Short mmCIF file of C-alpha atoms in Angstrom, two decimals:
data_model
loop_
_atom_site.label_atom_id
_atom_site.label_comp_id
_atom_site.label_asym_id
_atom_site.label_seq_id
_atom_site.Cartn_x
_atom_site.Cartn_y
_atom_site.Cartn_z
CA LYS A 253 -156.65 -2.67 -65.26
CA LYS A 254 -157.31 -0.52 -63.39
CA PRO A 255 -161.69 0.12 -63.05
CA TYR A 256 -161.00 3.76 -64.25
CA TRP A 257 -158.82 2.75 -67.30
CA LYS A 258 -161.13 3.80 -70.07
CA GLY A 259 -158.85 2.06 -73.22
CA ASP A 260 -159.19 -1.30 -74.58
CA HIS A 261 -156.32 -3.40 -72.33
CA ALA A 262 -157.94 -6.92 -74.69
CA ALA A 263 -156.84 -7.33 -78.22
CA ASP A 264 -158.24 -11.12 -78.04
CA PRO A 265 -162.16 -11.68 -76.60
CA LEU A 266 -162.58 -12.69 -73.89
CA PHE A 267 -163.48 -16.44 -74.79
CA THR A 268 -161.14 -18.10 -76.77
CA SER A 269 -162.78 -21.29 -76.89
CA VAL A 270 -165.60 -23.11 -75.20
CA ASP A 271 -167.08 -26.73 -75.03
CA ARG A 272 -170.50 -26.17 -76.43
CA ALA A 273 -171.77 -29.86 -76.04
CA ALA A 274 -172.39 -28.25 -71.97
CA PHE A 275 -175.20 -26.09 -74.09
CA LYS A 276 -176.94 -29.35 -75.09
CA ARG A 277 -177.57 -30.10 -71.39
CA PRO A 278 -181.85 -29.53 -70.49
CA ALA A 279 -180.29 -26.85 -68.05
CA TYR A 280 -178.34 -24.69 -70.32
CA LYS A 281 -180.66 -24.79 -72.85
CA THR A 282 -183.45 -24.17 -71.48
CA PHE A 283 -181.47 -21.37 -69.55
CA ILE A 284 -180.20 -20.07 -73.44
CA ALA A 285 -184.15 -19.89 -74.48
CA LEU A 286 -184.63 -17.19 -72.06
CA LEU A 287 -181.77 -14.80 -72.92
CA ASP A 288 -184.38 -13.18 -75.51
CA ASN A 289 -187.12 -12.37 -73.97
CA TYR A 290 -186.21 -8.94 -72.64
CA LYS A 291 -185.48 -5.32 -73.96
CA SER A 292 -182.55 -4.19 -72.76
CA GLN A 293 -183.42 -0.43 -72.13
CA THR A 294 -184.64 0.46 -68.51
CA GLY A 295 -187.94 2.61 -69.12
CA GLU A 296 -189.35 0.17 -71.78
CA ALA A 297 -192.28 -1.45 -70.88
CA GLU A 298 -191.44 -5.87 -70.71
CA THR A 299 -194.24 -8.42 -70.91
CA MET A 300 -194.33 -11.28 -71.07
CA SER A 301 -196.50 -14.02 -73.35
CA SER A 302 -197.82 -17.83 -72.67
CA HIS A 303 -194.60 -19.44 -74.68
CA GLU A 304 -192.14 -17.13 -72.57
CA ARG A 305 -193.84 -18.14 -69.49
CA HIS A 306 -194.10 -21.98 -70.59
CA GLU A 307 -190.00 -21.54 -71.46
CA ILE A 308 -190.00 -19.80 -67.39
CA ASN A 309 -191.46 -22.54 -66.55
CA THR A 310 -189.19 -25.42 -68.22
CA PHE A 311 -186.50 -24.28 -66.72
CA LEU A 312 -187.47 -23.56 -63.33
CA GLU A 313 -188.66 -27.20 -63.84
CA VAL A 314 -185.01 -28.73 -65.06
CA ILE A 315 -182.88 -26.63 -63.04
CA LEU A 316 -184.99 -28.08 -59.28
CA GLN A 317 -184.44 -31.32 -60.27
CA THR A 318 -180.59 -30.88 -60.05
CA ALA A 319 -178.48 -31.34 -57.15
CA PRO A 320 -177.34 -27.47 -56.83
CA MET A 321 -181.26 -26.30 -56.43
CA GLN A 322 -181.97 -28.88 -54.25
CA TYR A 323 -179.56 -28.38 -51.46
CA ALA A 324 -180.22 -25.15 -52.15
CA HIS A 325 -184.39 -25.51 -51.09
CA GLN A 326 -183.25 -28.05 -47.60
CA TYR A 327 -180.59 -25.28 -46.60
CA LEU A 328 -183.02 -22.38 -46.92
CA ARG A 329 -186.08 -24.62 -46.06
CA ALA A 330 -183.05 -25.38 -42.56
CA LYS A 331 -182.54 -22.21 -42.05
CA LYS A 332 -185.69 -20.47 -42.66
CA GLY A 333 -188.69 -23.10 -41.57
CA SER A 334 -192.27 -22.41 -42.64
CA GLU A 335 -190.78 -19.13 -44.69
CA ILE A 336 -189.91 -21.16 -46.85
CA PRO A 337 -192.16 -23.59 -49.06
CA SER A 338 -191.39 -27.56 -48.55
CA SER A 339 -193.43 -28.61 -51.95
CA GLN A 340 -191.23 -28.44 -54.80
CA ALA A 341 -194.42 -27.08 -56.63
CA GLU A 342 -194.72 -24.18 -54.11
CA PHE A 343 -190.46 -23.27 -54.24
CA GLN A 344 -190.88 -22.74 -58.18
CA LYS A 345 -193.45 -20.55 -57.77
CA LEU A 346 -191.75 -18.37 -55.40
CA LEU A 347 -188.43 -18.77 -57.26
CA PHE A 348 -190.51 -17.45 -60.53
CA LYS A 349 -191.86 -14.75 -58.19
CA ILE A 350 -187.88 -13.26 -56.91
CA TRP A 351 -186.98 -13.96 -60.00
CA PHE A 352 -189.39 -12.97 -62.87
CA ASP A 353 -191.90 -10.90 -61.84
CA PHE A 354 -191.37 -7.34 -63.25
CA TYR A 355 -191.34 -4.39 -61.28
CA ARG A 356 -190.48 -0.55 -61.95
CA ARG A 357 -186.82 0.64 -62.40
CA GLU A 358 -187.98 3.78 -64.61
CA GLY A 359 -191.76 4.09 -64.14
CA VAL A 360 -193.15 1.21 -66.10
CA LYS A 361 -192.93 -2.74 -64.77
CA ASP A 362 -189.75 -2.87 -67.08
CA SER A 363 -187.53 -5.30 -65.28
CA SER A 364 -187.12 -8.28 -63.74
CA GLY A 365 -184.33 -10.27 -61.48
CA PHE A 366 -183.24 -12.81 -64.45
CA GLU A 367 -183.20 -9.89 -66.40
CA HIS A 368 -180.73 -8.07 -65.07
CA VAL A 369 -178.47 -10.53 -63.29
CA PHE A 370 -178.34 -12.81 -65.67
CA VAL A 371 -178.74 -10.96 -69.32
CA GLY A 372 -178.02 -7.07 -68.87
CA GLU A 373 -180.12 -3.74 -69.01
CA VAL A 374 -178.53 -0.23 -70.00
CA LYS A 375 -179.42 2.37 -67.54
CA ASP A 376 -177.94 5.70 -67.95
CA GLY A 377 -176.44 5.33 -71.16
CA LYS A 378 -174.27 2.69 -68.81
CA VAL A 379 -174.76 -1.64 -68.82
CA SER A 380 -176.01 -2.25 -65.64
CA GLY A 381 -176.10 -5.97 -64.63
CA LEU A 382 -174.83 -8.92 -66.62
CA HIS A 383 -173.50 -11.32 -64.39
CA ASN A 384 -173.36 -14.24 -66.28
CA TRP A 385 -170.72 -15.75 -68.89
CA ILE A 386 -173.42 -17.40 -70.58
CA GLN A 387 -175.01 -14.41 -71.80
CA PHE A 388 -171.35 -12.81 -71.91
CA TYR A 389 -169.77 -15.49 -74.31
CA LEU A 390 -173.05 -16.08 -76.83
CA GLU A 391 -173.32 -12.02 -76.99
CA GLU A 392 -169.58 -12.15 -77.25
CA LYS A 393 -169.84 -14.57 -80.51
CA LYS A 394 -172.32 -12.61 -81.81
CA GLY A 395 -169.95 -9.52 -82.17
CA ASN A 396 -172.24 -7.63 -79.60
CA ILE A 397 -169.11 -7.05 -76.93
CA ASP A 398 -165.93 -6.54 -76.81
CA TYR A 399 -164.06 -7.09 -73.98
CA ARG A 400 -162.11 -4.58 -73.06
CA GLY A 401 -159.37 -6.06 -69.67
CA TYR A 402 -160.04 -7.67 -66.36
CA ILE A 403 -159.83 -6.58 -62.86
CA LYS A 404 -157.39 -7.82 -59.76
CA PRO A 405 -159.74 -7.81 -56.59
CA ARG A 406 -159.70 -5.12 -54.40
CA GLY A 407 -157.67 -7.43 -51.85
CA HIS A 408 -155.53 -10.10 -51.21
CA SER A 409 -154.62 -11.79 -54.79
CA ASP A 410 -151.07 -13.46 -54.41
CA ALA A 411 -152.60 -15.84 -57.72
CA GLU A 412 -152.25 -14.86 -61.24
CA THR A 413 -155.26 -14.53 -63.66
CA ASN A 414 -156.24 -17.32 -65.86
CA SER A 415 -157.41 -19.52 -67.60
CA ASP A 416 -158.60 -21.99 -65.20
CA ASP A 417 -160.03 -19.40 -63.31
CA HIS A 418 -164.04 -18.94 -62.51
CA VAL A 419 -164.22 -15.99 -61.08
CA LEU A 420 -163.13 -12.57 -63.40
CA THR A 421 -163.99 -8.71 -62.56
CA LEU A 422 -164.49 -7.56 -66.19
CA GLN A 423 -164.38 -4.30 -68.24
CA PHE A 424 -166.81 -4.27 -71.87
CA ASP A 425 -168.35 -2.70 -74.27
CA TRP A 426 -171.92 -4.20 -74.88
CA ASN A 427 -173.69 -2.70 -78.12
CA GLY A 428 -171.45 0.16 -77.79
CA VAL A 429 -172.60 1.32 -73.97
CA GLU A 430 -169.54 0.57 -71.25
CA LYS A 431 -169.82 -1.85 -68.20
CA PHE A 432 -166.92 -0.59 -66.06
CA VAL A 433 -166.80 -3.51 -63.30
CA GLY A 434 -168.69 -6.32 -63.06
CA THR A 435 -167.88 -9.70 -61.88
CA SER A 436 -169.19 -12.95 -63.01
CA PHE A 437 -168.55 -16.60 -62.11
CA ILE A 438 -167.16 -18.55 -65.45
CA GLY A 439 -167.80 -21.94 -66.22
CA THR A 440 -170.31 -22.56 -64.01
CA SER A 441 -173.23 -23.82 -64.78
CA PRO A 442 -176.94 -22.33 -64.57
CA GLU A 443 -178.13 -24.22 -61.70
CA PHE A 444 -174.97 -23.37 -59.27
CA GLU A 445 -175.81 -19.78 -59.86
CA MET A 446 -179.02 -19.65 -59.98
CA ALA A 447 -179.12 -21.88 -56.31
CA LEU A 448 -176.21 -19.53 -55.08
CA HIS A 449 -177.93 -16.38 -55.88
CA THR A 450 -181.57 -17.36 -54.65
CA THR A 451 -180.15 -19.09 -51.33
CA CYS A 452 -177.96 -15.72 -50.23
CA PHE A 453 -181.32 -13.77 -51.12
CA LEU A 454 -183.75 -15.78 -49.59
CA LEU A 455 -181.78 -15.83 -46.14
CA GLY A 456 -182.27 -11.72 -46.01
CA GLU A 457 -178.37 -10.27 -46.54
CA GLU A 458 -176.89 -8.29 -48.18
CA ASP A 459 -173.39 -8.94 -47.62
CA ASN A 460 -173.02 -13.07 -47.78
CA PRO A 461 -169.44 -13.97 -47.50
CA ILE A 462 -168.27 -16.97 -48.74
CA THR A 463 -165.21 -18.95 -50.19
CA LEU A 464 -165.18 -20.66 -53.52
CA ASN A 465 -162.30 -23.56 -54.17
CA THR A 466 -162.72 -24.51 -57.60
CA GLY A 467 -159.75 -26.98 -57.26
CA THR A 468 -156.76 -24.80 -58.34
CA ASP A 469 -157.86 -21.67 -57.40
CA ILE A 470 -159.46 -20.33 -53.28
CA PHE A 471 -161.27 -16.79 -53.60
CA GLU A 472 -162.89 -15.16 -51.23
CA LEU A 473 -165.99 -13.58 -51.87
CA LYS A 474 -169.15 -11.34 -51.41
CA ILE A 475 -172.36 -12.32 -52.71
CA ARG A 476 -174.35 -8.96 -53.04
CA CYS A 477 -177.92 -9.24 -52.83
CA TYR A 478 -180.20 -6.05 -53.05
CA LYS A 479 -184.37 -5.64 -52.57
CA MET A 480 -186.49 -4.26 -55.05
CA ALA A 481 -190.48 -4.06 -55.80
CA ARG A 482 -190.01 -5.49 -51.55
CA ASP A 483 -189.60 -9.22 -51.75
CA LYS A 484 -188.07 -8.99 -55.53
CA ILE A 485 -184.63 -9.94 -56.55
CA GLY A 486 -182.68 -6.41 -57.62
CA THR A 487 -179.72 -7.53 -58.02
CA SER A 488 -177.11 -9.92 -56.63
CA PHE A 489 -173.56 -10.82 -58.05
CA PRO A 490 -170.13 -11.68 -56.34
CA GLU A 491 -166.90 -9.13 -55.87
CA ALA A 492 -164.22 -10.74 -55.57
CA THR A 493 -161.93 -9.29 -52.05
CA ALA A 494 -159.05 -12.49 -52.77
CA HIS A 495 -157.42 -14.80 -54.79
CA TYR A 496 -155.04 -17.42 -54.07
CA GLU A 497 -153.56 -20.21 -55.77
CA GLU A 498 -154.87 -23.50 -54.30
#
């Protein structure tokens, strides 16, 4: 569908079946534990309990043991040198700051990079952020999300959009509030997305062109990163510019 088509062009949900066995893995389990820690409406102050802080640090400790995050750490050290801490403990503190420290979107400390990118927010009567398939799936299962159709990449595309695609641009309604265009990776792990967005953000570019080869499809993407509060993630999301069959 076209982004400006407001009707519901999808009779079925986005996810008809998901292998939930992956959700038992530590990275998924600790990621999912964070999703209920936030208020979706901007302008309402966020708070962080000691329990929630512990949940965040547990998640970061878990993903820092994974290959994607370890590669991201090494790559960033190679590119940025002493700007990136060499120790895992100090790198974890940096991740906490850029992803989880609260900042102001509307007058009070009402937002964070993690909340915006992975959980989603409501600002000015529209859905803002929510670029994560796990949150989308869980909210859809609860009946909070109504999937309204997908949008093809603006650029060249000679591939069919089908069930094995790992990048989709979606239109949906979340708790009665609309998101007209939002792109998400599909079926990717929390550590992959954290590693990719962290790397792009800390390299300091707003537009980061990458090629994603999933084995069945090739996507030309731009990872768009924007700062808030000087040194924290305001948003980071993929934009599909082209899609080819492998």
